CSV table of C-alpha atoms and ligand atoms in Angstrom, one decimal:
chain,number,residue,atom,x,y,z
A,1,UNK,CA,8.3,-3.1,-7.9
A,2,UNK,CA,7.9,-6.3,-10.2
A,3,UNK,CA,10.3,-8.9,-10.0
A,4,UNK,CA,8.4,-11.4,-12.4
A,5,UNK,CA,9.9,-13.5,-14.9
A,6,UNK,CA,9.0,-12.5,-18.8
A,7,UNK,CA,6.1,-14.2,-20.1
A,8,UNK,CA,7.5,-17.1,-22.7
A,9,UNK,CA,7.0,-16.2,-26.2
A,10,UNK,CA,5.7,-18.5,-29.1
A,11,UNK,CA,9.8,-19.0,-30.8
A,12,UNK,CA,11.3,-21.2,-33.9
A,13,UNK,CA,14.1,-23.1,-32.5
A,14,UNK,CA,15.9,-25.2,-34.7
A,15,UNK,CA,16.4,-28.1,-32.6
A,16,UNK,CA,16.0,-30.3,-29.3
A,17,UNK,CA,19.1,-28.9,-28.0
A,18,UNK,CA,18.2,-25.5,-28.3
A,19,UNK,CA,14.8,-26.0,-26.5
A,20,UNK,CA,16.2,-27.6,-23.9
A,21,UNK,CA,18.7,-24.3,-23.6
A,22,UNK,CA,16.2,-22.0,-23.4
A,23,UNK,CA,13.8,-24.0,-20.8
A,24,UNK,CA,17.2,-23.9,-18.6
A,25,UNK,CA,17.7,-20.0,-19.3
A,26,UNK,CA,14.4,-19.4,-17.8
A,27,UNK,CA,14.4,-21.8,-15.1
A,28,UNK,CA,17.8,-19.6,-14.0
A,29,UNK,CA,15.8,-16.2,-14.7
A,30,UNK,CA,13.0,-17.5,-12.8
A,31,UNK,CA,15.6,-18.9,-9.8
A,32,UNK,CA,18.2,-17.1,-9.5
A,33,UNK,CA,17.7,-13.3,-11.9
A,34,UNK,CA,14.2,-12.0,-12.0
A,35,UNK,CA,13.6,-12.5,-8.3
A,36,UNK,CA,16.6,-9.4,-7.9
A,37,UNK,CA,16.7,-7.8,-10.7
A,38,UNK,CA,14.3,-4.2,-9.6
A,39,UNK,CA,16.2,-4.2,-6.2
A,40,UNK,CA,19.5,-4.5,-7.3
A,41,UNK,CA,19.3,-1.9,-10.3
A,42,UNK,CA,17.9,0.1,-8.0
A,43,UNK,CA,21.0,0.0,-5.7
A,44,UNK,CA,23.5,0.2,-8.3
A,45,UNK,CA,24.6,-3.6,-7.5
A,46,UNK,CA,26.9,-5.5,-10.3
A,47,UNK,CA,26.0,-9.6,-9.6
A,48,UNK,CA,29.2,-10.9,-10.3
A,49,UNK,CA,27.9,-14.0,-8.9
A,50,UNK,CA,25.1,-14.5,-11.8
A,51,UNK,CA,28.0,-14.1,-14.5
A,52,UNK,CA,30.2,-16.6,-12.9
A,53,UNK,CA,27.1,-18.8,-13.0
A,54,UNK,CA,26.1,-18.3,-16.7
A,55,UNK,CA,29.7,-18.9,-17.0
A,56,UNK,CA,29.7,-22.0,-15.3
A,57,UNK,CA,26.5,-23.7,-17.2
A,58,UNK,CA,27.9,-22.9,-20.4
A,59,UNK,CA,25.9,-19.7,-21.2
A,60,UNK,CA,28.7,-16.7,-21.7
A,61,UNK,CA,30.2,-18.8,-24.8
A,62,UNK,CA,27.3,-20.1,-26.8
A,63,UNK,CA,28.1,-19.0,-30.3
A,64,UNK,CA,32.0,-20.2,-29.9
A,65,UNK,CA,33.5,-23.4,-30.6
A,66,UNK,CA,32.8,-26.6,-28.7
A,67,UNK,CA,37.2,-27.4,-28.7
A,68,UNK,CA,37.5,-24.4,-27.0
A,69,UNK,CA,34.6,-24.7,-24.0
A,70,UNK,CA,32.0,-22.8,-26.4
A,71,UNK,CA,28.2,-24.2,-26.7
A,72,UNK,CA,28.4,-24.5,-30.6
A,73,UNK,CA,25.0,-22.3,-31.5
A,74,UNK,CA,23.8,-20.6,-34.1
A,75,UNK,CA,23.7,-16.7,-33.2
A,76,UNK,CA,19.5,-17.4,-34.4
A,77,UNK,CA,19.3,-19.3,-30.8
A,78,UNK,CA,22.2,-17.4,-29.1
A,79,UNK,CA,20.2,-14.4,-29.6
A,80,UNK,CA,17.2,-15.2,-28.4
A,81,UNK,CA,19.0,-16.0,-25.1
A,82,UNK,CA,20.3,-12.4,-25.1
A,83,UNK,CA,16.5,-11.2,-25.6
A,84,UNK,CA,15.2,-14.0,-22.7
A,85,UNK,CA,18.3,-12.8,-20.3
A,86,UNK,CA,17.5,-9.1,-21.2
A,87,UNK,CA,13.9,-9.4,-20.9
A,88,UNK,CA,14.2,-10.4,-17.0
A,89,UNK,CA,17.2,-7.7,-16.4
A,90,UNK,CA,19.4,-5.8,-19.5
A,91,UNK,CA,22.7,-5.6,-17.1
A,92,UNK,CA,23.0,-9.5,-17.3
A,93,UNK,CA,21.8,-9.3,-21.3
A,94,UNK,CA,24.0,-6.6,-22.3
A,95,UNK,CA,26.8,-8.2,-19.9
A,96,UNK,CA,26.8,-11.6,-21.7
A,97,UNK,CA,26.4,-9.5,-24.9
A,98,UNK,CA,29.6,-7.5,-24.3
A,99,UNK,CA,31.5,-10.6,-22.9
A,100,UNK,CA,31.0,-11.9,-26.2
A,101,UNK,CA,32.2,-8.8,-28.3
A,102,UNK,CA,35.0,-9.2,-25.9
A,103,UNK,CA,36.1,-12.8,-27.3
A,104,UNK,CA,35.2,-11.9,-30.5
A,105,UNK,CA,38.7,-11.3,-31.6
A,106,UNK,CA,40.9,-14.2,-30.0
A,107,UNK,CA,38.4,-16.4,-31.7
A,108,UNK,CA,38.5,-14.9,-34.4
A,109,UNK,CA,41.8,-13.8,-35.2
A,110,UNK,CA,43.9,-15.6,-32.4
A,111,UNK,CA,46.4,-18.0,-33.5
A,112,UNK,CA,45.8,-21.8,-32.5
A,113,UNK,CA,48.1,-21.3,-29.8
A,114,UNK,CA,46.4,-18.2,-28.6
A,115,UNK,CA,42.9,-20.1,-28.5
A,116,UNK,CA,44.2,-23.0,-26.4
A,117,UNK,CA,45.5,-20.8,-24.1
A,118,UNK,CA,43.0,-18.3,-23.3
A,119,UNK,CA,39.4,-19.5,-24.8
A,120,UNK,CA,38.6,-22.2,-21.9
A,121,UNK,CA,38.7,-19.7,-19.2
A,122,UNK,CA,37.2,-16.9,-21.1
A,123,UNK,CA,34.5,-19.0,-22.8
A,124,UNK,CA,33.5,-21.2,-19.6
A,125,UNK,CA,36.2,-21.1,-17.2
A,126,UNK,CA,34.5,-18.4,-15.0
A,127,UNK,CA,35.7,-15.1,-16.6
A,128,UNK,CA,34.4,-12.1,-17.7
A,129,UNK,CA,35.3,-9.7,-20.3
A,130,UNK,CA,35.0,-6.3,-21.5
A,131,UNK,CA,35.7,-4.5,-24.7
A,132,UNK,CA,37.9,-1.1,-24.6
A,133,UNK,CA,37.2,0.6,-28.2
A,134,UNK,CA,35.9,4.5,-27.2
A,135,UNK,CA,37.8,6.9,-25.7
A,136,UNK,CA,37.4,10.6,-23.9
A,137,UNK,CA,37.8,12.0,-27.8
A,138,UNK,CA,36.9,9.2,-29.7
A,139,UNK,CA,33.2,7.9,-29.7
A,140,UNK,CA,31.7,7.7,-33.0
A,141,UNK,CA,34.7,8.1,-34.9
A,142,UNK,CA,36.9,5.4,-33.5
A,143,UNK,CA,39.2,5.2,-35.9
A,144,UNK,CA,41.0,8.4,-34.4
A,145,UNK,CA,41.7,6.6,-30.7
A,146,UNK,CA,45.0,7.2,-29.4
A,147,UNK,CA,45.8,5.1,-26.5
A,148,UNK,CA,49.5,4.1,-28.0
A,149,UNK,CA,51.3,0.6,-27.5
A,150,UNK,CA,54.5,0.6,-28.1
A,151,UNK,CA,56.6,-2.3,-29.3
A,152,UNK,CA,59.8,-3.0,-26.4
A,153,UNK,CA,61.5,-5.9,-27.0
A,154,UNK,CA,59.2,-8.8,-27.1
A,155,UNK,CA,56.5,-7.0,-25.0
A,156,UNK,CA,54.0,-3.8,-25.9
A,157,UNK,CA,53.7,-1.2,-23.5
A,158,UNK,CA,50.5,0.6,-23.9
A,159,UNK,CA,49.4,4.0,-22.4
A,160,UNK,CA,46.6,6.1,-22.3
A,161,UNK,CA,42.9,6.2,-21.3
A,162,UNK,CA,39.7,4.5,-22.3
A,163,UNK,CA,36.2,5.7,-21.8
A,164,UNK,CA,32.9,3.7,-21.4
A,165,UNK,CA,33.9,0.6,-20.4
A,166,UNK,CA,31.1,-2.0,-19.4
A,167,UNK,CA,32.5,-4.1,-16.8
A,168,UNK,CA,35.8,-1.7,-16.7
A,169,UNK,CA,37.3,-2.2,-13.0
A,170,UNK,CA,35.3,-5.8,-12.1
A,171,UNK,CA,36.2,-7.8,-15.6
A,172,UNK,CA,39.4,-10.2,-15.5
A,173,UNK,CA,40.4,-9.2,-19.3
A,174,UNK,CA,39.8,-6.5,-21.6
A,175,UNK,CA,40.0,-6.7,-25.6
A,176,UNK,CA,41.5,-3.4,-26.3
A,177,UNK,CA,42.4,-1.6,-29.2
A,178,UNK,CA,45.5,0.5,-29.7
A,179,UNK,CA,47.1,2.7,-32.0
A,180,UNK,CA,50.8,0.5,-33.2
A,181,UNK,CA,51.3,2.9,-36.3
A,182,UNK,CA,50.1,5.7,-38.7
A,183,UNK,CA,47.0,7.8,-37.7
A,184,UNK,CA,43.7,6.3,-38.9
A,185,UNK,CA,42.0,2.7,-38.6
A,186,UNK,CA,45.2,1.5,-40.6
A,187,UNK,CA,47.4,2.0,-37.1
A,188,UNK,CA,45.4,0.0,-34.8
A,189,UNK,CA,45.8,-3.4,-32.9
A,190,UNK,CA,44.2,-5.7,-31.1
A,191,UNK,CA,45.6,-7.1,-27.5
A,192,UNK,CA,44.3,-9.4,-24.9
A,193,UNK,CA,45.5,-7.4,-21.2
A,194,UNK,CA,44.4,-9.3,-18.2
A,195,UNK,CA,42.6,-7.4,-15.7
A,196,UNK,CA,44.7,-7.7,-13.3
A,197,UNK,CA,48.2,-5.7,-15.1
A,198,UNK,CA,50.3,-3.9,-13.7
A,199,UNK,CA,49.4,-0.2,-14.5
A,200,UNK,CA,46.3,-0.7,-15.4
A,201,UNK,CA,43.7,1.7,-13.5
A,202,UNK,CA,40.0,1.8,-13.2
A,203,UNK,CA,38.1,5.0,-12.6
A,204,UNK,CA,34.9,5.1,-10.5
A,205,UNK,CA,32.1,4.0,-12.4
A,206,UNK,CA,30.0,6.5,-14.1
A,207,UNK,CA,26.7,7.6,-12.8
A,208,UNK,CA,24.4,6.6,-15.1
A,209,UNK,CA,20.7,7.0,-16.0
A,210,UNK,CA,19.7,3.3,-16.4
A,211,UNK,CA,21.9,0.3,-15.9
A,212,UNK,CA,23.0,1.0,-13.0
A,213,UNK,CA,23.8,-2.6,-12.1
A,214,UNK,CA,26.1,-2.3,-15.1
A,215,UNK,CA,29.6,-0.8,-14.1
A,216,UNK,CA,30.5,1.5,-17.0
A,217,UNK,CA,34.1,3.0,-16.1
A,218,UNK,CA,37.2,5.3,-17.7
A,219,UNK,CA,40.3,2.6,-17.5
A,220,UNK,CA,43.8,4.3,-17.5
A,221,UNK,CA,46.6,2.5,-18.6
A,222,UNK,CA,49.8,3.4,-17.5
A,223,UNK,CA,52.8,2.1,-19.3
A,224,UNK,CA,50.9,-1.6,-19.4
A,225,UNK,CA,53.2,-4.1,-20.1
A,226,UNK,CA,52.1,-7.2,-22.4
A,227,UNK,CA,53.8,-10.0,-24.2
A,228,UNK,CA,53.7,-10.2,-27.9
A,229,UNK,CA,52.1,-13.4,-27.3
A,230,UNK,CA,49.2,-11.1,-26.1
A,231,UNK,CA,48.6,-9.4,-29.6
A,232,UNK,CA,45.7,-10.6,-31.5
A,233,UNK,CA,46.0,-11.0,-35.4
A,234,UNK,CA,48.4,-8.5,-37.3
A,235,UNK,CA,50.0,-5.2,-36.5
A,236,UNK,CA,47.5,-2.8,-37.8
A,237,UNK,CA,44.7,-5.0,-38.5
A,238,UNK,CA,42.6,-3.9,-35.1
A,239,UNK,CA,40.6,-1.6,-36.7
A,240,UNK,CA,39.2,-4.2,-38.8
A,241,UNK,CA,38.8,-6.7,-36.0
A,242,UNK,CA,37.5,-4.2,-34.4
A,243,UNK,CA,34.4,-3.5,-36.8
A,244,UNK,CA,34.2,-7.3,-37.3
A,245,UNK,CA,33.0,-7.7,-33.6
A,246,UNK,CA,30.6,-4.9,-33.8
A,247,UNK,CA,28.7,-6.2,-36.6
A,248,UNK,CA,27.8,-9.3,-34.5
A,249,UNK,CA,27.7,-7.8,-31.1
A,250,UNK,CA,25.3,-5.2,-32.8
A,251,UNK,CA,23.2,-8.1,-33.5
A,252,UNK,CA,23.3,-8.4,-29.1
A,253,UNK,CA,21.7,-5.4,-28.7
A,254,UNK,CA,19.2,-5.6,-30.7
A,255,UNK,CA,18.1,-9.0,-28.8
A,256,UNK,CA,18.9,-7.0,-25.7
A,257,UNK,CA,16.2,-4.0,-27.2
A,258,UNK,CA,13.5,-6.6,-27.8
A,259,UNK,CA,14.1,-8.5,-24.5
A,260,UNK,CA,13.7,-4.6,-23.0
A,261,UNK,CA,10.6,-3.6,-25.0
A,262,UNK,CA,8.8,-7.6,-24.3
A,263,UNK,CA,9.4,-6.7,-20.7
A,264,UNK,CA,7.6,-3.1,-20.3
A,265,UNK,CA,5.0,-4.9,-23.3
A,266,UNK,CA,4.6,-7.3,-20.2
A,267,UNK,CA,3.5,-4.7,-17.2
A,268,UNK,CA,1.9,-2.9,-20.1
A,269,UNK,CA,-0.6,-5.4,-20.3
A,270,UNK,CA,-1.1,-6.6,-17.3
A,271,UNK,CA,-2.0,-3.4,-16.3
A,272,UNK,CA,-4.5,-2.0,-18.5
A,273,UNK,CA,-6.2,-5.5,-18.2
A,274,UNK,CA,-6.4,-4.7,-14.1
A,275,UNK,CA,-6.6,-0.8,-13.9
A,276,UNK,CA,-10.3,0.1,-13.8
A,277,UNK,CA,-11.7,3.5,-15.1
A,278,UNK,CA,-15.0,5.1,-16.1
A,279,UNK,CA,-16.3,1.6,-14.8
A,280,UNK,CA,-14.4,-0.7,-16.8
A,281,UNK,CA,-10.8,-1.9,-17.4
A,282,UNK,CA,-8.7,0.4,-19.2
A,283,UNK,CA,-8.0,-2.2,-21.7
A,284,UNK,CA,-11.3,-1.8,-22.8
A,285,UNK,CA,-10.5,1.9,-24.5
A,286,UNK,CA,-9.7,1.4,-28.5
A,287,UNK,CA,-7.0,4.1,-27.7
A,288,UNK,CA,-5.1,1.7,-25.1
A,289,UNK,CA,-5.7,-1.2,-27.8
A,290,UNK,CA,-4.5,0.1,-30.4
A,291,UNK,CA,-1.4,1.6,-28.7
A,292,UNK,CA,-0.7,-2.1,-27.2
A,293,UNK,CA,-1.0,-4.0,-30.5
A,294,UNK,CA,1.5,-1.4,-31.8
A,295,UNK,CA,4.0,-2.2,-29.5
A,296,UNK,CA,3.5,-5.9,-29.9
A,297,UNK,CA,3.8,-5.4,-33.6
A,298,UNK,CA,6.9,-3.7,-33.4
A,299,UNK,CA,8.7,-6.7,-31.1
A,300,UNK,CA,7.5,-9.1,-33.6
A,301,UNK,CA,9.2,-7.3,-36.7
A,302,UNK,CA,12.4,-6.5,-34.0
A,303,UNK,CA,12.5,-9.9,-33.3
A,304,UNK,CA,12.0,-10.9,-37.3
A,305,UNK,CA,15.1,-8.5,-38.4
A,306,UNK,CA,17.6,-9.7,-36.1
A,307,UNK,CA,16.8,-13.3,-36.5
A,308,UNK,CA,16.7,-12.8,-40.6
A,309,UNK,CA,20.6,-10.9,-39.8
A,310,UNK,CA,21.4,-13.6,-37.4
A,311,UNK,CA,20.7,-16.4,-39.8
A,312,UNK,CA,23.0,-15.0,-42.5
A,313,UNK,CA,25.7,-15.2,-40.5
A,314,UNK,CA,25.0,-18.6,-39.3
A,315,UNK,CA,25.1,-19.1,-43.2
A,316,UNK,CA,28.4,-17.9,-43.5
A,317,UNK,CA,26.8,-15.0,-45.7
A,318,UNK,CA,27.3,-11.3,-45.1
A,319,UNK,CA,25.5,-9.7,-43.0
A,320,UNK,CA,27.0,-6.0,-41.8
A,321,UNK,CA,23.7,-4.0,-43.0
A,322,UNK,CA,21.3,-6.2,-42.1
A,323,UNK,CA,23.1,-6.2,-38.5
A,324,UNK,CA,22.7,-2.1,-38.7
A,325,UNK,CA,19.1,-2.5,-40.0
A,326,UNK,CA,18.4,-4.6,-36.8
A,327,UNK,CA,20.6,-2.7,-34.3
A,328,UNK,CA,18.6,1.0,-35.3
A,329,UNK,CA,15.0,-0.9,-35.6
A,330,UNK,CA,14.7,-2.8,-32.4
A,331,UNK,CA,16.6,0.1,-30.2
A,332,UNK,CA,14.0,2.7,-31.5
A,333,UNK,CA,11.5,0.2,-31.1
A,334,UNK,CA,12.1,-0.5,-27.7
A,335,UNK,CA,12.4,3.5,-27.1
A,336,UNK,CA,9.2,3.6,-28.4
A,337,UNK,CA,7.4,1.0,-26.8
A,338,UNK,CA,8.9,1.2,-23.4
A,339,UNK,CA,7.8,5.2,-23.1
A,340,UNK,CA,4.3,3.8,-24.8
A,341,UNK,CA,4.7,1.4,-21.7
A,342,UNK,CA,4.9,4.8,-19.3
A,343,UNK,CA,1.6,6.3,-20.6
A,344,UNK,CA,-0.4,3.3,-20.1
A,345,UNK,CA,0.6,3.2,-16.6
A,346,UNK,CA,-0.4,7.0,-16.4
A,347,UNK,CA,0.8,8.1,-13.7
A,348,UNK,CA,2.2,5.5,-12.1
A,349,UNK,CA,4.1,4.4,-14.8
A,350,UNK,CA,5.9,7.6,-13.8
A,351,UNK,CA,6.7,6.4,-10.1
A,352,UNK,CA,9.4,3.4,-9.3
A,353,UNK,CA,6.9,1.6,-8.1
A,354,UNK,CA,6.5,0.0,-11.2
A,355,UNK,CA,9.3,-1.1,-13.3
A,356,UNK,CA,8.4,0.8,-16.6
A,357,UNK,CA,10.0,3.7,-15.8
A,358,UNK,CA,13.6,1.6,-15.5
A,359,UNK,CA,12.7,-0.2,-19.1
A,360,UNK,CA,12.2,3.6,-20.7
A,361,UNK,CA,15.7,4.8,-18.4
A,362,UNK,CA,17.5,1.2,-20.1
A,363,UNK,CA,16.4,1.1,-23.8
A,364,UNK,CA,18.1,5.2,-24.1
A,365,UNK,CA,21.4,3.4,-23.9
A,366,UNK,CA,20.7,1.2,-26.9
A,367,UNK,CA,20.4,3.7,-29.1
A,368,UNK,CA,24.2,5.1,-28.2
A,369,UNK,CA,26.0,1.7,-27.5
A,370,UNK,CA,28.1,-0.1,-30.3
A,371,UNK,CA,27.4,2.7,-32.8
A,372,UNK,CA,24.6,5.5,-32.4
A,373,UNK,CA,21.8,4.7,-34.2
A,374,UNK,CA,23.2,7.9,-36.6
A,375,UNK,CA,26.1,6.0,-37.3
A,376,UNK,CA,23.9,2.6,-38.1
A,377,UNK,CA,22.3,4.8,-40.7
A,378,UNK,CA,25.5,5.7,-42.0
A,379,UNK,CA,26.2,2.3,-42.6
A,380,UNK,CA,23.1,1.1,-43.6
A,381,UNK,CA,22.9,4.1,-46.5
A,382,UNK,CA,27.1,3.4,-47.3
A,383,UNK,CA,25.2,0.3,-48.7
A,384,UNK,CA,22.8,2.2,-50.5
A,385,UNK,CA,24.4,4.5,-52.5
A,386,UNK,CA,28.8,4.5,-51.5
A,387,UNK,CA,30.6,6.0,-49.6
A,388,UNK,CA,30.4,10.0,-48.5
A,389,UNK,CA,32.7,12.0,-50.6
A,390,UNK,CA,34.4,14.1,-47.8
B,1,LIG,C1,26.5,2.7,-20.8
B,1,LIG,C2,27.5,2.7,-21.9
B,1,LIG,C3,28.3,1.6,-22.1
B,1,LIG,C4,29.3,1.6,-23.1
B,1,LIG,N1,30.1,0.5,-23.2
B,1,LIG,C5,31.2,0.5,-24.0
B,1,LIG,C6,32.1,-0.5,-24.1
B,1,LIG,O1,32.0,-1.5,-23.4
B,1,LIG,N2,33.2,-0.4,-24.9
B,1,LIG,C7,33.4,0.7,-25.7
B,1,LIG,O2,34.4,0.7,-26.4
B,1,LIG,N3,32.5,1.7,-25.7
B,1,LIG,C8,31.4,1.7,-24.9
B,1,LIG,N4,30.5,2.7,-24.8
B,1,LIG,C9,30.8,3.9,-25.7
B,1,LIG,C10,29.8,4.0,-26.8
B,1,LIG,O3,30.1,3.1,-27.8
B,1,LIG,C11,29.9,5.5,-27.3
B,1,LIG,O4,29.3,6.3,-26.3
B,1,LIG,C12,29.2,5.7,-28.6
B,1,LIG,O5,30.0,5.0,-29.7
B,1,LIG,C13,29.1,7.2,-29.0
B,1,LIG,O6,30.3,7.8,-28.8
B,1,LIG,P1,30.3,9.2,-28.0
B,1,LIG,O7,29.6,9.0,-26.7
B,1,LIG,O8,31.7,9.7,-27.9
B,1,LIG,O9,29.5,10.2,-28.8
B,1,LIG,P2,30.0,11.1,-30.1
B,1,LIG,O10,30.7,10.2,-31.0
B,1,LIG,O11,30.7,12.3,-29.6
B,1,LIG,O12,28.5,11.5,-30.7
B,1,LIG,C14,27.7,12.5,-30.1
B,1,LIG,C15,26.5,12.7,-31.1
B,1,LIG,O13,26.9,13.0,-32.4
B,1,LIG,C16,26.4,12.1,-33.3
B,1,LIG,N5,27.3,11.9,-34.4
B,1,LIG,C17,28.7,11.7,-34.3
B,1,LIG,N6,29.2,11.6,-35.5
B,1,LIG,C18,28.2,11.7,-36.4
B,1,LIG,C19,28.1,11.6,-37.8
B,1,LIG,N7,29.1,11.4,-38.6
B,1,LIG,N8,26.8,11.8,-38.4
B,1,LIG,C20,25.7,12.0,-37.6
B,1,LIG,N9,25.8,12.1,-36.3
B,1,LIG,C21,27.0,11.9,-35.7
B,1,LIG,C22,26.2,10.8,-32.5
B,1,LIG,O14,25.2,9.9,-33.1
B,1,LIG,C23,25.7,11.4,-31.2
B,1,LIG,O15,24.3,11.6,-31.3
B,1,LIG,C24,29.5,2.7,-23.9
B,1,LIG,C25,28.6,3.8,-23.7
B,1,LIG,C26,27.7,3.8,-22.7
B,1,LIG,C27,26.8,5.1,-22.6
């Protein structure tokens, strides 16, 4: 198994600072996450440890405010983070991705009050976070969810079951979205629950295909009792928190795809420049060529698309369909180029002795997570021409 750190990549950071951040991201991958990474995925272990540590140095709130503990950077170098941290393993990339998503909407949408309060801890205080949208019967169209919170006095009791939780069981809060009124995304809320409520249950994690570092697990809750104080934004304005937070967290896993696809790019290369055959190194063959300078092609425009998304919203401009465009072009890409990555391994691309293999098992997810890639075309082509008309 390989346990090397990404090779750099040539990028266009917009300042000292941002330089400096990404020499220390890769002096921690080299340290403390590459060196574990192939052993630890392989065993189905969650490093806690490494998320308290990005925590700590400043690296699970980098887009956020600086008042509230946040690093004060553009998503354009927060993203490139994401693709450095996914690059060297995609549990820690997609886990700082979804802690984000998960503070999304205090920061957002909180009151003043509510960001004093809660943001230091969450954005460098040590904690982690997880984002409860799907259910058992609500995936793709989230609007119908059903877990119910019900108004009691000056507290919400909420009951019923999410699905798919990243970090569900092992994070200290959970952004969750609950259904406060009429059917449809116009009955939904937003609540901050901390992890450790009374009622609140996490499942055994699922057994998955790739991430299996990740913990992705069902979380009941039982009659979960929360203080209004706990409610983020408006009663019935969830749904569109809700789709606020995926727009920039689909921007994560698009960095998260590229990191992926640079990796197996990576082994890729270094193999077919060692592997001998018919007397000479494979990377010799035009076929092998051509195949590797398609993969690198298709990282470079990944990378392009989610950096041209990223820097609208730095600009305060809208950026929803570009952030679809992005999230459906880097996660095929990375599909693409990580089973590319397989073949030019031949067969021992198919063994787990080489890490390939786990890149082609991780970049599947992509394509389902924060919106199939179907629904980013939805979105993208809602754009184009309107709405559907039933
Ligand atoms: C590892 C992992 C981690 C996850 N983490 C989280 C998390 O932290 N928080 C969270 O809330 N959720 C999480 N999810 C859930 C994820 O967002 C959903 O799996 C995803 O939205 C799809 O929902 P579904 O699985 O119910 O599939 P479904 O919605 O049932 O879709 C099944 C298939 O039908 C297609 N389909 C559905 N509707 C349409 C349509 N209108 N047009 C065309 N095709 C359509 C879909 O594209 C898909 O191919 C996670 C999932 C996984 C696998």
């Amino acid at each position: 198994m390989s346990d090397r750190a990404p090779q750099p990549v040539e990028r266009q950071l917009p300042t000292e600072e941002s330089r400096d951040l990404l020499a220390l991201v890769r002096d921690m991958i080299q340290r403390e996450i590459a060196p574990r990474a192939a052993a630890e995925e392989d065993a189905g272990h969650f490093p806690r440890e490494i998320f308290t540590l990005l925590s700590r140095s400043g690296l699970l709130g980098l887009p956020y405010d600086a008042e509230y503990g946040g690093g004060d950077q553009p998503y354009a170098v927060y993203l490139q983070v994401l693709e450095e941290l996914a690059a060297a393993r995609l549990t820690v990339g997609l886990g700082v991705s979804v802690h984000s998503l998960a503070c999304h909407a205090l920061a957002g949408y909180g009151t003043k009050e509510q960001q004093a309060t809660h943001l230091p801890a969450m954005l460098g205080g040590g904690l982690l976070g997880a984002y409860c949208l799907s259910e058992p019967s609500s995936g793709s169209d989230a609007a119908s969810l059903r877990t119910k919170a019900v108004r009691d006095g000056d507290d919400w009791v909420i009951t019923g079951t999410k699905a798919w939780i990243t970090h569900g069981g092992v994070a200290d809060f959970y952004t969750v979205l609950a259904r406060t009124g009429e059917e449809g995304a116009r009955g939904i809320t937003a609540f901050l629950v901390p992890g450790d409520a009374e009622g609140l249950n996490a499942a055994a994690p699922e057994k998955k295909m790739g991430m299996k570092g990740s913990p992705t697990a069902q979380l009941n809750f039982d009659g979960v009792r929360i203080p209004d104080s706990r409610r983020i934004g408006e009663e019935g304005q969830g749904f569109a928190i809700a789709l606020s937070a995926l727009d920039s967290g689909r921007l994560g896993i698009a960095a998260c795809a590229i990191g992926v696809a640079r990796a197996a790019l990576d082994e890729a290369v270094s193999y077919a420049t060692g592997r001998q055959q018919f007397g000479r190194p494979i990377a010799d063959f035009q076929g092998l060529r051509f195949m590797l300078a398609d993969m690198a092609t298709q990282i470079e425009a990944g990378r392009s698309l989610y950096l041209a998304a990223a820097r609208l919203r730095d600009a305060g401009r809208p950026f929803s369909r570009e952030a679809a465009m992005a999230k459906l072009f880097c996660t095929d890409a990375a599909m693409r180029v990580t089973t590319d990555a397989v073949q030019v391994l031949g067969g021992y691309g198919y063994t787990l002795d080489f890490p390939v293999e786990r890149f082609m098992r991780e970049a599947k997810v992509l394509q389902i997570v924060e919106g199939t890639n179907q629904i980013q075309r939805m979105v993208i082509a809602r754009h184009l021409v309107g709405p559907e008309t039933r």
